[in-house]
């Protein structure tokens, strides 16, 4: 998970949206609970926003340079799969910078 230490170089903001009580958002809630501290400690200047909203489908958003944003639906994913999606969003930001 070395990519977590360089997350702020490729992503300008991370947002996680989920419902406080729905089973579909359970993995997203657990992901935030278990990983927020580590991600923030490795990237203290990176905005990592957690948004709770009743009935919303779990989503992971990444904002890149020049306001470009990408969203991934987290419905039905496990914590490990959510971590993989965050890594993919981070790598997408790296490759966008390389162009």
PDB file of C-alpha atoms in Angstrom:
ATOM      1  CA  UNK A   1       0.000   0.000   0.000  1.00  0.00           C
ATOM      2  CA  UNK A   2       2.856   2.357  -0.691  1.00  0.00           C
ATOM      3  CA  UNK A   3       0.580   4.236  -3.093  1.00  0.00           C
ATOM      4  CA  UNK A   4      -1.306   5.625  -0.076  1.00  0.00           C
ATOM      5  CA  UNK A   5       1.696   7.736   0.881  1.00  0.00           C
ATOM      6  CA  UNK A   6       1.684   9.490  -2.487  1.00  0.00           C
ATOM      7  CA  UNK A   7      -2.078   9.859  -2.821  1.00  0.00           C
ATOM      8  CA  UNK A   8      -1.974  13.646  -2.445  1.00  0.00           C
ATOM      9  CA  UNK A   9       0.363  13.914  -5.446  1.00  0.00           C
ATOM     10  CA  UNK A  10      -2.201  12.453  -7.839  1.00  0.00           C
ATOM     11  CA  UNK A  11      -5.540  13.380  -6.231  1.00  0.00           C
ATOM     12  CA  UNK A  12      -6.662  16.778  -4.974  1.00  0.00           C
ATOM     13  CA  UNK A  13      -9.651  15.549  -2.943  1.00  0.00           C
ATOM     14  CA  UNK A  14     -11.315  12.291  -1.906  1.00  0.00           C
ATOM     15  CA  UNK A  15     -15.023  12.089  -1.064  1.00  0.00           C
ATOM     16  CA  UNK A  16     -16.854   9.063   0.272  1.00  0.00           C
ATOM     17  CA  UNK A  17     -20.651   9.125   0.281  1.00  0.00           C
ATOM     18  CA  UNK A  18     -22.758   6.537   2.082  1.00  0.00           C
ATOM     19  CA  UNK A  19     -25.954   5.921   4.011  1.00  0.00           C
ATOM     20  CA  UNK A  20     -25.623   5.723   7.800  1.00  0.00           C
ATOM     21  CA  UNK A  21     -27.798   2.619   8.073  1.00  0.00           C
ATOM     22  CA  UNK A  22     -28.275   0.799   4.769  1.00  0.00           C
ATOM     23  CA  UNK A  23     -26.683  -2.640   4.277  1.00  0.00           C
ATOM     24  CA  UNK A  24     -25.428  -1.519   0.840  1.00  0.00           C
ATOM     25  CA  UNK A  25     -23.214   1.078   2.553  1.00  0.00           C
ATOM     26  CA  UNK A  26     -21.848  -1.214   5.284  1.00  0.00           C
ATOM     27  CA  UNK A  27     -18.524  -1.899   3.544  1.00  0.00           C
ATOM     28  CA  UNK A  28     -18.028   1.804   2.768  1.00  0.00           C
ATOM     29  CA  UNK A  29     -18.655   2.705   6.421  1.00  0.00           C
ATOM     30  CA  UNK A  30     -16.159   0.069   7.578  1.00  0.00           C
ATOM     31  CA  UNK A  31     -13.597   1.181   4.987  1.00  0.00           C
ATOM     32  CA  UNK A  32     -13.734   4.742   6.303  1.00  0.00           C
ATOM     33  CA  UNK A  33     -13.662   3.587   9.913  1.00  0.00           C
ATOM     34  CA  UNK A  34     -10.555   1.436   9.367  1.00  0.00           C
ATOM     35  CA  UNK A  35      -8.618   3.501   6.807  1.00  0.00           C
ATOM     36  CA  UNK A  36      -9.379   7.196   7.313  1.00  0.00           C
ATOM     37  CA  UNK A  37      -6.745   7.675  10.010  1.00  0.00           C
ATOM     38  CA  UNK A  38      -3.934   6.082   8.032  1.00  0.00           C
ATOM     39  CA  UNK A  39      -4.759   7.910   4.808  1.00  0.00           C
ATOM     40  CA  UNK A  40      -4.944  11.277   6.610  1.00  0.00           C
ATOM     41  CA  UNK A  41      -1.718  10.660   8.542  1.00  0.00           C
ATOM     42  CA  UNK A  42       0.134   9.897   5.293  1.00  0.00           C
ATOM     43  CA  UNK A  43      -1.541  12.786   3.417  1.00  0.00           C
ATOM     44  CA  UNK A  44      -2.321  15.476   6.000  1.00  0.00           C
ATOM     45  CA  UNK A  45      -3.055  18.190   3.430  1.00  0.00           C
ATOM     46  CA  UNK A  46      -5.375  16.016   1.315  1.00  0.00           C
ATOM     47  CA  UNK A  47      -9.068  16.766   1.848  1.00  0.00           C
ATOM     48  CA  UNK A  48     -10.722  13.427   2.694  1.00  0.00           C
ATOM     49  CA  UNK A  49     -14.411  14.172   2.992  1.00  0.00           C
ATOM     50  CA  UNK A  50     -16.969  11.774   4.432  1.00  0.00           C
ATOM     51  CA  UNK A  51     -20.587  12.518   3.552  1.00  0.00           C
ATOM     52  CA  UNK A  52     -23.476  10.657   5.124  1.00  0.00           C
ATOM     53  CA  UNK A  53     -26.925  10.925   3.583  1.00  0.00           C
ATOM     54  CA  UNK A  54     -29.959   8.770   4.230  1.00  0.00           C
ATOM     55  CA  UNK A  55     -30.727   6.458   1.317  1.00  0.00           C
ATOM     56  CA  UNK A  56     -27.756   7.392  -0.875  1.00  0.00           C
ATOM     57  CA  UNK A  57     -25.874   4.694  -2.784  1.00  0.00           C
ATOM     58  CA  UNK A  58     -22.252   4.374  -1.595  1.00  0.00           C
ATOM     59  CA  UNK A  59     -19.843   6.247  -3.860  1.00  0.00           C
ATOM     60  CA  UNK A  60     -16.176   7.153  -3.979  1.00  0.00           C
ATOM     61  CA  UNK A  61     -15.218  10.404  -5.694  1.00  0.00           C
ATOM     62  CA  UNK A  62     -11.758  11.654  -6.649  1.00  0.00           C
ATOM     63  CA  UNK A  63     -11.073  15.213  -7.772  1.00  0.00           C
ATOM     64  CA  UNK A  64      -7.972  15.848  -9.869  1.00  0.00           C
ATOM     65  CA  UNK A  65      -6.233  18.856 -11.385  1.00  0.00           C
ATOM     66  CA  UNK A  66      -8.420  21.476 -13.054  1.00  0.00           C
ATOM     67  CA  UNK A  67     -11.583  20.237 -11.323  1.00  0.00           C
ATOM     68  CA  UNK A  68     -11.818  16.923 -13.170  1.00  0.00           C
ATOM     69  CA  UNK A  69     -13.733  14.365 -11.088  1.00  0.00           C
ATOM     70  CA  UNK A  70     -14.304  10.628 -11.308  1.00  0.00           C
ATOM     71  CA  UNK A  71     -16.854   8.576  -9.404  1.00  0.00           C
ATOM     72  CA  UNK A  72     -16.986   4.885  -8.548  1.00  0.00           C
ATOM     73  CA  UNK A  73     -20.141   3.181  -7.273  1.00  0.00           C
ATOM     74  CA  UNK A  74     -19.320   1.098  -4.182  1.00  0.00           C
ATOM     75  CA  UNK A  75     -22.609  -0.794  -3.905  1.00  0.00           C
ATOM     76  CA  UNK A  76     -21.920  -4.476  -3.262  1.00  0.00           C
ATOM     77  CA  UNK A  77     -18.142  -4.094  -2.928  1.00  0.00           C
ATOM     78  CA  UNK A  78     -16.052  -5.382  -0.026  1.00  0.00           C
ATOM     79  CA  UNK A  79     -13.578  -3.252   1.934  1.00  0.00           C
ATOM     80  CA  UNK A  80     -10.697  -4.763  -0.058  1.00  0.00           C
ATOM     81  CA  UNK A  81     -12.433  -3.961  -3.329  1.00  0.00           C
ATOM     82  CA  UNK A  82     -13.054  -0.384  -2.183  1.00  0.00           C
ATOM     83  CA  UNK A  83      -9.359  -0.048  -1.356  1.00  0.00           C
ATOM     84  CA  UNK A  84      -8.538  -1.323  -4.851  1.00  0.00           C
ATOM     85  CA  UNK A  85     -10.939   1.228  -6.399  1.00  0.00           C
ATOM     86  CA  UNK A  86      -9.212   4.033  -4.480  1.00  0.00           C
ATOM     87  CA  UNK A  87      -5.856   2.801  -5.733  1.00  0.00           C
ATOM     88  CA  UNK A  88      -7.210   2.763  -9.308  1.00  0.00           C
ATOM     89  CA  UNK A  89      -8.470   6.348  -8.926  1.00  0.00           C
ATOM     90  CA  UNK A  90      -5.056   7.395  -7.604  1.00  0.00           C
ATOM     91  CA  UNK A  91      -3.279   5.741 -10.540  1.00  0.00           C
ATOM     92  CA  UNK A  92      -5.702   7.427 -12.958  1.00  0.00           C
ATOM     93  CA  UNK A  93      -4.594  10.758 -11.504  1.00  0.00           C
ATOM     94  CA  UNK A  94      -0.935   9.845 -11.952  1.00  0.00           C
ATOM     95  CA  UNK A  95      -1.453   8.862 -15.566  1.00  0.00           C
ATOM     96  CA  UNK A  96      -3.434  12.049 -16.269  1.00  0.00           C
ATOM     97  CA  UNK A  97      -0.488  14.105 -14.982  1.00  0.00           C
ATOM     98  CA  UNK A  98       1.906  12.205 -17.237  1.00  0.00           C
ATOM     99  CA  UNK A  99       0.033  13.254 -20.379  1.00  0.00           C
TER     100      UNK A  99
END
